[in-house]
Amino acid sequence: MSPRAKVDPQLEDVRKRMRHSAAHVLAEAVTSLFPEAKLTIGPPTDDGFYYDFDVERPFTPEDLERIGAVMRKSIHSNHKFVEREVTRDEAMGLVKGNRYKLEIIEGIPEGERVTFTSHGTFEDLCRGGHVGSTGEIKVFKLLSSAGAYWRGDERNPMLQRIYGTAWESPQAQEAHLKRIEEAEKRDHRKLGRELKLFFFDPIAPAMPFFTPRGAFVVNRLVEYVRGLYTRYGYTEVITPQIFSTDLWKRSGHYDNYIENMFVMEIDEREYGVKPMNCPAAALVYKSDTRSYRDLPLRLADFGRLHRYERSGVTLGLTRVRSFSQDDAHIYCRVEQIAQEVRGFITMLQESYAVFGFNEARFTLSLRPEKRMGSDEIWDKAEAALESVLAELGVDFEKNPGEGAFYGPKIDVFVPDAIGREWQLGTVQLDFNQGERFDLEYQSEGGARERPVVIHRAMLGSLERFLGVLIEHTVGAFPVWLSPVQAVVVPIADRHNAYGMQVRDRLLAAGVRAELNDSAERMQAKIRDAQLQKVPYMLVVGDREMEAGAAAVRTRTGENLGAMSLDEIQVRLVKETAIPR
RNA sequence: GCCCCGGUGGCGCAGCGGUAGCGCAGCCGAUUUGUAAUCGGCCGGUCGUCGGUUCGAUUCCGACCCGGGGCUCCA
């Protein structure tokens, strides 16, 4: 399901003007109800608009209602939007006392027009882009208010933002609100509880507990990745959880990342819980002498990571403080970068196709101002990444200056149910770790050389991946990932014994089957299995018992009719196999 | 970290100065039923924590913890 359907550009333009205009009307209403409010900015957004105000106190839901009512009046009056150009001095005079608007005017480049737009008696500094009159704002709804920093900088004062949505017709708005509602039903936090996959407890904030069902899914993902690793030439290591801060000082985390780490003191020695696997990988690399013949060396590590995320930034499974990644570090020569990245991206594409993540977005982040490593190596590395993407036909955006100080990277983003994008996969070249840990290998000529390190994760954090996967599938995992793959539904008590045989046979064949022998009616058992998104329901009654069969129903509501147990077993064994 | 909102049995909610109720789930009993909820009964809550106001607090106030919507952050 694509997060945003394409709409025709003309309609998009009308919506944008309408929403921008709605923001003006909102500002007008707030100004009339709260004369002391200072106006700042109010742009249209993808599906609505907002306006930020500097006010004495935050808005309450009741305020929003009053504001909405005043807006409706203004729209009813159908005031024309009129734009006028003013001189800078005039503009400064018009906004005096409002530091925000002054700042905006100061930011307008010399030679550019400074304009104000008015409707009725309200006027606001504005570069234009409105509908003809307020009456053209067909429908709108104020949705919420929230704090937001001026210019998005937390050192600046906090403003109060009001969010709204506006559409060309009540139907369009209704459809939009409906979409939001539907998306909420897919929220992985809600589904995680309903499907009994995971939960949180205040005793360990932002650290998920996986129940047997959730743990099964996570483990299954790991098994799947391990299967790929075998084919793609990786080996796996297991490393410690906690290291003396000596290691973090050496790796640079102590200087740059310590505020995000869990640190403790034991026996007068300071330790840090690992937030990343790389230093441990470096130690594994150093644990033996390495020759150019050993490269590329691909070391996978599913180690659990802990990061102290600031309170207020965590979100369900998608942003947690305890997680594990399908992480690996590849040690190779500069000339091998392209080959390694190609292999990785190929594997990533293969796996995303398996999960149906067709809308993945790739970004290529290039050298920042502050960086380490020679220009020559950056040239080679960036060229390698870019050529691999081009060669594999991957669409990507370039983000100049966005690379890490230690190397360029490719990130892969996938949207959740409401279109928020989450970074899952990543490949980061690292010219730093070799130096810091004094990593080397012996080359053909016997010289000691530094390997390049490639950090890479495919599914990324398994927790986050699961969260996004739940939203994509609405909890209906592919059969091979389903914690319960089939439920046997006896119609009456006299079918329970046979039902148990059916279940045991499937269990013996490696299918995760359950028997629902409760005193409920068949309908209720089916409903329960449906709600739990169990892919197969095997109904057994007199006829099936007689025939050594089960009536097969799928969670899509399809009734496949009676099938022999042999047939069912073959089908389920096939469908529950981990893809490869 | 910042602004706002919220925390009542496993889950979803109501109540809001006189120590709590509903639905679902669970348990027990009855029912034995052909593709999304059979009926009846029962159990279950120190109303997030700590402190204050009050004769009396789940209800009011404060602090803290946790969650949510945003902002910031995500070397």
XYZ file of C-alpha atoms (C1' of nucleotides) in Angstrom:
655
model
C 0.000 0.000 0.000
C 1.525 3.254 -1.094
C 1.481 5.899 1.616
C 0.378 8.700 -0.645
C -1.490 8.258 -3.885
C -0.495 10.501 -6.753
C -2.925 13.365 -7.305
C -3.027 15.639 -10.253
C -0.702 18.630 -9.937
C -3.449 21.182 -10.423
C -5.458 19.852 -7.504
C -2.270 19.707 -5.449
C -1.690 23.378 -6.181
C -5.228 24.347 -5.180
C -4.892 22.402 -1.955
C -1.621 24.068 -1.162
C -3.063 27.554 -1.689
C -6.152 26.688 0.267
C -4.129 25.355 3.192
C -1.804 28.314 3.192
C -4.861 30.552 3.164
C -6.390 28.555 6.001
C -3.249 29.226 8.011
C -3.841 32.954 7.516
C -7.432 32.664 8.644
C -6.199 30.706 11.667
C -3.754 33.487 12.468
C -6.569 36.014 12.110
C -8.772 34.073 14.511
C -6.030 33.651 17.082
C -5.157 37.329 16.862
C -8.748 38.330 17.498
C -9.165 35.969 20.463
C -5.670 36.427 21.870
C -4.585 39.964 20.990
C -1.239 39.526 22.733
C -0.315 36.540 20.534
C 2.676 37.095 18.292
C 2.510 35.628 14.818
C 5.452 33.662 13.478
C 5.119 31.266 10.564
C 2.264 29.210 9.132
C 2.925 27.048 6.090
C 0.835 24.412 4.312
C 1.876 20.786 4.872
C 1.267 17.583 2.936
C -2.268 17.238 4.169
C -3.018 20.410 6.052
C -1.392 23.412 7.613
C -0.143 24.824 10.883
C 0.682 28.155 12.421
C 3.104 28.841 15.257
C 2.223 31.480 17.821
C 4.089 33.035 20.693
C 1.398 33.168 23.369
C 1.179 33.571 27.140
C -0.240 30.137 27.726
C -0.666 27.016 25.593
C -3.944 26.480 23.757
C -6.543 24.188 25.242
C -8.911 21.985 23.233
C -11.644 24.500 24.103
C -9.503 27.266 22.634
C -9.274 25.312 19.409
C -13.049 25.133 19.208
C -13.438 28.861 19.728
C -10.717 29.545 17.194
C -12.369 27.207 14.689
C -15.681 29.027 15.113
C -14.083 32.415 14.444
C -12.376 30.944 11.374
C -15.676 29.707 10.033
C -17.093 33.198 10.311
C -14.188 34.658 8.392
C -14.581 32.047 5.692
C -18.267 32.814 5.528
C -17.553 36.489 4.962
C -15.567 35.492 1.886
C -12.863 38.165 2.248
C -10.611 38.630 -0.754
C -6.904 37.905 -0.362
C -4.977 41.011 -1.416
C -1.227 41.169 -1.786
C 0.779 44.373 -1.598
C 4.457 45.115 -1.831
C 6.079 47.303 0.767
C 9.552 48.655 1.356
C 11.760 47.041 3.929
C 11.360 49.996 6.266
C 7.613 49.876 5.970
C 7.692 46.163 6.613
C 9.825 46.603 9.730
C 7.352 49.191 10.946
C 4.376 46.955 10.308
C 5.790 44.113 12.409
C 7.491 46.128 15.120
C 7.450 44.460 18.459
C 7.448 41.036 16.815
C 11.010 39.711 16.866
C 10.050 36.682 14.808
C 8.670 38.593 11.875
C 11.587 41.029 12.105
C 13.935 38.103 11.880
C 12.104 36.816 8.828
C 12.280 40.196 7.103
C 15.972 40.448 7.888
C 16.378 37.080 6.279
C 14.788 38.120 2.984
C 17.636 38.645 0.496
C 18.263 42.194 -0.756
C 16.445 42.846 -3.988
C 13.659 40.401 -3.246
C 10.116 41.712 -2.897
C 8.694 42.091 0.573
C 4.965 41.530 0.500
C 2.038 41.415 2.864
C -1.204 39.607 2.227
C -4.451 40.735 3.745
C -7.974 39.456 3.901
C -10.629 41.582 5.602
C -8.894 43.594 8.296
C -6.155 41.027 8.904
C -2.743 41.368 7.346
C 0.328 39.178 7.555
C 3.832 39.183 6.146
C 3.672 36.634 3.371
C 5.326 35.728 0.138
C 1.979 34.844 -1.431
C 0.319 31.780 -2.841
C -3.304 32.090 -1.807
C -6.718 31.274 -3.135
C -8.872 34.194 -4.300
C -10.875 34.646 -1.141
C -11.500 32.998 2.200
C -14.687 31.423 0.859
C -12.561 29.169 -1.313
C -11.372 27.330 1.758
C -14.002 24.669 1.408
C -13.583 22.537 4.516
C -11.104 22.537 7.323
C -10.673 21.105 10.786
C -8.309 22.099 13.559
C -6.699 18.932 14.838
C -4.307 19.604 17.672
C -1.886 21.946 19.297
C 1.676 21.233 20.350
C 4.829 22.991 21.422
C 7.402 23.706 18.748
C 10.670 25.592 18.925
C 11.092 28.781 16.942
C 13.060 27.865 13.829
C 13.108 24.288 15.069
C 15.997 25.005 17.399
C 15.723 23.857 20.991
C 17.772 26.848 22.194
C 15.004 29.118 20.934
C 11.768 29.891 22.753
C 8.983 27.401 22.484
C 5.993 28.476 20.455
C 2.536 26.970 20.375
C 1.643 25.325 17.115
C -1.894 24.634 15.941
C -2.321 21.907 13.357
C -5.242 21.765 10.978
C -6.282 20.068 7.794
C -8.169 21.555 4.839
C -9.674 20.015 1.730
C -11.574 20.868 -1.396
C -14.650 18.929 -0.351
C -16.184 17.397 2.762
C -15.754 14.013 1.117
C -12.038 14.557 0.621
C -11.620 15.612 4.245
C -13.733 12.721 5.443
C -11.565 10.362 3.403
C -8.436 11.851 4.932
C -9.724 11.536 8.495
C -10.776 8.002 7.672
C -7.255 7.209 6.456
C -5.828 8.442 9.731
C -8.284 6.287 11.622
C -7.405 3.252 9.522
C -3.723 3.876 10.084
C -4.311 3.937 13.825
C -5.739 0.445 13.589
C -2.460 -0.681 12.069
C -0.409 0.908 14.811
C 2.104 -1.741 15.841
C 1.785 -0.769 19.507
C -1.901 -1.623 19.453
C -1.418 -4.761 17.382
C 1.505 -5.845 19.531
C -0.804 -5.956 22.521
C -3.759 -7.509 20.716
C -1.664 -10.203 19.097
C 0.319 -10.753 22.297
C 3.667 -10.130 20.664
C 5.375 -7.775 23.101
C 4.764 -5.326 25.911
C 6.508 -2.637 27.887
C 6.851 -2.205 31.617
C 7.764 1.038 33.370
C 10.427 -0.920 35.214
C 12.510 -0.851 32.030
C 11.338 2.177 30.055
C 11.464 1.868 26.277
C 12.837 -1.656 26.434
C 10.477 -4.211 24.949
C 9.617 -7.581 26.463
C 8.852 -10.146 23.789
C 6.300 -12.765 24.692
C 6.631 -16.288 23.292
C 4.833 -15.219 20.123
C 6.855 -12.082 19.581
C 10.082 -13.848 20.417
C 9.239 -16.462 17.827
C 8.890 -13.808 15.145
C 12.146 -12.105 16.101
C 14.010 -15.403 16.208
C 12.532 -16.334 12.893
C 13.837 -13.128 11.367
C 17.262 -13.982 12.718
C 17.055 -17.471 11.255
C 16.116 -15.986 7.919
C 19.067 -13.611 8.002
C 21.410 -16.400 9.034
C 20.262 -18.295 5.973
C 21.228 -15.351 3.800
C 24.546 -15.055 5.620
C 25.436 -18.573 4.674
C 24.829 -17.809 1.047
C 26.501 -14.414 1.111
C 29.657 -15.470 2.879
C 29.282 -14.112 6.405
C 30.397 -15.675 9.643
C 28.904 -14.837 12.998
C 30.549 -13.849 16.255
C 29.268 -13.416 19.795
C 30.760 -10.602 21.862
C 30.339 -9.180 25.371
C 27.645 -6.787 26.468
C 29.633 -4.586 28.780
C 33.117 -3.183 28.335
C 35.469 -1.142 30.419
C 35.307 2.473 29.351
C 38.893 2.072 28.219
C 37.401 0.569 25.087
C 34.933 3.421 24.630
C 37.729 5.919 25.039
C 39.675 4.181 22.350
C 36.724 3.915 19.989
C 35.781 7.546 20.448
C 32.364 6.805 21.907
C 33.445 8.201 25.242
C 33.970 11.600 23.712
C 31.091 11.603 21.286
C 28.401 9.283 22.509
C 28.720 8.882 26.261
C 25.475 10.755 27.021
C 23.666 8.035 25.098
C 25.273 5.181 26.988
C 24.409 3.250 30.104
C 27.442 3.558 32.321
C 28.143 1.898 35.655
C 30.915 1.566 38.156
C 31.952 -1.804 39.522
C 34.989 -2.370 41.749
C 36.069 1.204 41.175
C 36.231 0.604 37.484
C 33.921 2.259 34.965
C 32.030 0.161 32.452
C 29.716 0.988 29.572
C 26.997 -1.168 28.047
C 27.566 -1.348 24.314
C 25.489 0.985 22.150
C 27.112 -0.418 19.003
C 28.978 -3.539 18.030
C 31.844 -1.993 16.107
C 34.489 -1.844 18.826
C 33.837 -5.477 19.681
C 34.185 -6.368 16.021
C 37.502 -4.542 15.939
C 38.706 -6.645 18.859
C 37.670 -9.802 17.052
C 39.585 -8.625 14.011
C 42.654 -7.988 16.116
C 42.419 -11.304 17.887
C 44.402 -12.941 15.106
C 46.918 -11.970 12.473
C 45.219 -11.120 9.216
C 46.441 -11.517 5.691
C 45.070 -10.048 2.494
C 43.925 -13.580 1.806
C 41.497 -13.329 4.727
C 39.777 -10.300 3.222
C 37.026 -9.508 2.848
C 36.237 -10.680 6.360
C 32.533 -10.435 7.102
C 31.684 -10.647 10.794
C 28.031 -10.664 11.791
C 26.932 -9.871 15.349
C 23.320 -9.972 16.590
C 24.439 -8.574 19.940
C 21.951 -6.643 22.012
C 22.591 -2.914 22.114
C 21.504 -0.349 24.669
C 21.277 3.338 23.994
C 20.053 5.881 26.454
C 17.628 7.746 24.199
C 16.400 11.038 25.604
C 13.002 10.728 27.190
C 10.334 11.879 24.812
C 11.931 10.428 21.706
C 11.144 6.758 22.156
C 8.231 5.279 20.263
C 6.855 1.754 20.483
C 9.264 -0.691 18.891
C 10.515 1.805 16.361
C 12.657 3.808 18.764
C 13.751 1.842 21.809
C 16.600 1.775 24.286
C 17.341 -1.929 24.007
C 17.520 -3.679 20.661
C 19.537 -5.906 18.431
C 20.485 -5.480 14.815
C 21.368 -7.806 12.002
C 24.665 -6.034 12.232
C 27.901 -6.973 10.521
C 31.286 -5.464 9.892
C 33.165 -6.142 6.734
C 36.931 -5.706 6.702
C 38.250 -5.268 3.208
C 40.633 -3.393 0.933
C 39.687 -0.151 -0.752
C 39.481 -1.948 -4.088
C 36.942 -4.341 -2.618
C 34.495 -1.692 -1.456
C 32.350 -1.767 -4.593
C 32.139 -5.532 -4.649
C 31.185 -5.687 -0.980
C 28.577 -2.968 -1.195
C 27.137 -4.597 -4.286
C 26.816 -7.916 -2.509
C 25.159 -6.251 0.430
C 22.660 -4.191 -1.545
C 21.774 -7.267 -3.584
C 21.096 -9.213 -0.411
C 19.099 -6.312 0.990
C 16.937 -6.077 -2.108
C 16.349 -9.794 -2.015
C 15.148 -9.625 1.575
C 13.007 -6.504 1.186
C 11.230 -8.181 -1.703
C 10.475 -11.115 0.594
C 8.818 -8.747 3.066
C 7.053 -6.727 0.398
C 8.900 -3.522 1.217
C 8.627 -2.150 -2.286
C 8.636 1.504 -1.337
C 12.099 1.580 0.213
C 13.906 4.868 -0.330
C 17.685 5.005 -0.645
C 19.887 7.951 0.228
C 23.590 8.394 -0.431
C 25.261 10.680 2.097
C 28.491 12.271 0.970
C 31.523 13.875 2.618
C 30.892 16.448 5.341
C 33.074 19.478 6.014
C 34.681 17.926 9.034
C 35.986 14.546 8.103
C 38.923 12.241 8.285
C 40.674 10.328 5.548
C 42.266 11.677 2.381
C 40.282 13.195 -0.458
C 41.567 10.383 -2.575
C 39.969 7.726 -0.450
C 36.706 9.715 -0.235
C 36.700 10.036 -4.011
C 37.111 6.320 -4.410
C 34.580 5.421 -1.769
C 31.858 7.792 -2.930
C 32.349 6.715 -6.513
C 32.130 3.072 -5.483
C 28.846 3.573 -3.613
C 27.308 5.593 -6.378
C 28.320 3.227 -9.141
C 26.942 0.254 -7.253
C 23.570 1.936 -6.810
C 23.469 2.950 -10.453
C 24.538 -0.483 -11.599
C 21.805 -2.167 -9.555
C 19.218 0.249 -10.897
C 18.432 1.663 -7.458
C 16.835 5.111 -7.325
C 18.514 7.243 -4.711
C 18.912 10.771 -3.472
C 22.275 12.314 -2.811
C 22.755 14.135 0.460
C 25.925 16.177 0.113
C 27.600 16.900 3.432
C 25.429 14.415 5.305
C 27.968 11.620 5.566
C 29.581 10.698 8.866
C 32.988 12.174 9.592
C 34.493 8.732 9.108
C 32.966 7.867 5.743
C 30.081 8.080 3.262
C 26.983 5.948 3.657
C 23.843 4.625 2.086
C 20.677 4.540 4.182
C 17.466 2.730 3.392
C 14.133 4.024 4.669
C 10.745 2.333 4.769
C 7.496 4.079 5.782
C 5.170 2.920 8.567
C 1.367 2.955 8.496
C 1.055 6.732 8.692
C 3.857 7.452 6.263
C 6.583 8.203 8.805
C 9.826 6.884 7.400
C 12.161 4.713 9.440
C 15.734 3.935 8.667
C 16.179 0.192 8.448
C 19.155 -0.737 6.324
C 22.432 1.123 6.214
C 25.925 0.723 4.800
C 28.587 2.992 6.207
C 32.159 3.073 5.138
C 34.578 3.739 7.943
C 38.088 5.097 7.435
C 38.475 5.756 11.138
C 38.218 2.472 12.954
C 41.298 1.043 11.280
C 43.340 3.901 12.700
C 41.822 3.949 16.131
C 42.246 0.259 16.686
C 45.415 -0.022 14.681
C 43.936 -2.712 12.468
C 46.148 -4.157 9.809
C 46.715 -7.017 7.455
C 49.701 -8.245 5.606
C 49.610 -7.556 1.869
C 51.060 -9.597 -0.972
C 54.370 -7.830 -0.667
C 54.513 -8.371 3.060
C 53.675 -4.748 3.906
C 51.251 -3.941 6.698
C 48.112 -2.195 5.437
C 44.938 -0.846 6.979
C 41.641 -2.430 6.043
C 38.565 -0.355 5.313
C 35.686 -1.149 7.643
C 32.135 -1.351 6.328
C 29.371 -1.202 8.939
C 26.173 -2.576 7.564
C 22.757 -3.672 8.719
C 20.073 -4.972 6.427
C 16.868 -5.180 8.430
C 18.508 -2.816 10.914
C 17.147 -2.976 14.431
C 15.050 -6.132 14.575
C 12.699 -4.376 16.970
C 12.153 -1.496 14.610
C 11.905 -3.867 11.667
C 9.229 -5.864 13.420
C 7.311 -2.675 14.231
C 7.327 -1.574 10.611
C 6.521 -5.098 9.431
C 3.521 -5.284 11.756
C 2.197 -2.049 10.288
C 2.760 -3.233 6.739
C 1.041 -6.542 7.273
C -1.512 -5.297 9.841
C -0.240 -8.167 11.951
C -1.001 -10.793 9.305
C 2.554 -12.046 8.940
C 3.524 -14.311 6.084
C 2.906 -17.913 7.095
C 6.558 -18.648 7.784
C 6.699 -15.792 10.305
C 3.328 -16.387 11.950
C 3.672 -17.373 15.594
C 0.644 -19.616 15.221
C 0.391 -21.018 11.745
C -2.733 -23.143 12.004
C -5.523 -23.583 14.538
C -7.485 -26.784 14.612
C -11.163 -26.066 15.257
C -13.223 -29.072 16.386
C -16.935 -28.520 15.895
C -18.068 -30.424 18.976
C -16.377 -32.123 21.920
C -16.524 -35.481 20.225
C -14.097 -34.115 17.611
C -11.482 -33.007 20.105
C -9.528 -36.260 20.116
C -9.317 -36.247 16.342
C -8.445 -32.542 16.437
C -5.576 -33.352 18.746
C -4.302 -35.946 16.288
C -4.407 -33.378 13.509
C -2.542 -30.838 15.605
C 0.076 -33.346 16.778
C 0.703 -34.490 13.274
C 1.352 -30.921 12.144
C 3.533 -30.204 15.162
C 5.564 -33.300 14.352
C 5.990 -31.981 10.827
C 7.319 -28.695 12.227
C 4.174 -26.620 11.729
C 3.202 -24.385 14.631
C -0.332 -25.654 15.106
C -2.668 -25.189 18.046
C -5.903 -26.884 19.049
C -8.860 -24.834 20.231
C -10.773 -27.350 22.322
C -12.618 -24.777 24.393
C -16.376 -25.111 24.912
C -16.973 -22.294 22.458
C -18.945 -22.708 19.286
C -17.065 -23.186 16.058
C -17.982 -19.664 14.959
C -16.399 -18.170 18.020
C -13.241 -20.210 17.538
C -13.016 -19.044 13.958
C -13.531 -15.448 14.986
C -10.815 -15.767 17.570
C -8.376 -17.211 15.041
C -9.289 -14.491 12.554
C -8.605 -11.770 15.084
C -5.287 -13.374 15.934
C -4.456 -13.359 12.209
C -3.768 -17.085 12.168
C -3.238 -18.002 8.503
C -5.011 -21.374 8.554
C -8.065 -22.673 10.370
C -8.619 -26.401 10.159
C -12.225 -27.242 10.928
C -12.888 -30.835 11.935
C -16.346 -32.327 12.334
C -18.015 -35.662 11.644
C -17.362 -35.569 7.914
C -13.666 -34.725 8.253
C -13.164 -37.286 10.990
C -14.722 -39.871 8.775
C -12.523 -38.945 5.822
C -9.265 -38.350 7.669
C -9.400 -34.753 6.566
C -9.926 -31.163 7.729
C -11.894 -28.311 6.177
C -9.388 -25.571 5.443
C -10.232 -21.918 5.906
C -7.717 -19.113 5.449
C -7.575 -15.831 7.353
C -8.535 -14.089 4.133
C -11.940 -15.711 4.554
C -11.448 -18.265 1.813
C -12.966 -21.673 2.398
C -10.819 -24.227 0.618
C -13.099 -27.081 1.571
C -12.049 -30.451 2.932
C -8.481 -31.530 2.256
C -6.790 -34.739 3.289
C -4.324 -34.476 6.158
C -1.560 -35.475 3.757
C -2.410 -32.628 1.453
C -2.646 -30.176 4.312
C 0.659 -31.245 5.734
C 2.438 -30.909 2.410
C 0.968 -27.474 1.863
C 1.728 -26.165 5.337
C 5.221 -27.574 5.510
C 5.932 -25.834 2.248
C 4.435 -22.516 3.296
C 5.990 -22.447 6.726
C 9.492 -22.939 5.377
C 11.818 -19.983 5.763
C 12.241 -18.410 2.331
C 15.693 -18.556 0.784
C 15.455 17.519 27.016
C 11.085 21.066 25.900
C 5.337 22.229 25.395
C 0.601 19.973 26.011
C -2.663 15.703 27.189
C -3.286 11.288 29.899
C -2.426 7.037 33.741
C -9.117 3.487 37.261
C -8.951 -4.869 37.477
C -5.098 -8.558 31.774
C -7.372 -5.172 27.633
C -10.955 -1.146 26.220
C -13.615 2.476 29.007
C -17.290 5.187 32.771
C -17.251 7.739 37.430
C -14.544 12.744 39.721
C -14.858 15.180 47.497
C -18.222 10.560 51.219
C -13.035 4.417 50.173
C -15.516 2.256 42.657
C -18.780 0.431 38.060
C -19.472 -1.529 32.583
C -17.862 -4.507 28.307
C -14.246 -8.010 26.651
C -10.788 -11.524 28.536
C -10.311 -15.270 32.703
C -12.666 -19.157 35.891
C -17.174 -22.423 36.844
C -21.643 -24.547 34.979
C -25.085 -25.485 31.112
C -24.974 -26.125 25.771
C -22.329 -29.826 21.432
C -23.377 -26.303 17.780
C -20.778 -26.578 10.235
C -17.018 -21.119 8.660
C -16.155 -13.775 12.453
C -18.861 -13.573 19.382
C -24.300 -19.503 22.868
C -26.431 -18.612 27.719
C -25.963 -18.050 33.047
C -22.951 -17.417 37.287
C -18.288 -16.197 39.683
C -13.447 -14.273 40.610
C -10.649 -9.897 39.971
C -8.958 -2.996 41.490
C -4.090 -0.204 48.086
C -8.093 4.188 41.167
C 0.746 5.241 38.516
C 4.026 6.716 43.066
C 5.060 10.025 47.044
C 3.599 14.256 49.646
C -0.060 18.249 50.707
C -5.204 20.423 51.411
C -9.675 18.377 53.884
C -13.556 15.596 59.187
C -12.888 12.592 54.681
C -9.117 12.247 48.346
C -9.583 7.749 42.936
C -11.740 12.699 42.695
C -8.515 19.168 44.519
C -2.996 20.886 44.639
C 2.400 19.778 44.058
C 6.510 16.761 42.843
C 8.148 12.448 40.599
C 7.537 7.989 37.363
C 5.411 6.022 32.935
C 2.683 6.534 28.302
C 0.808 9.564 24.154
C 0.702 13.996 20.420
C 4.302 17.352 18.695
C 9.275 19.957 18.724
C 14.378 18.904 19.255
C 17.616 14.744 18.984
C 18.973 9.986 16.387
C 28.216 10.874 16.485
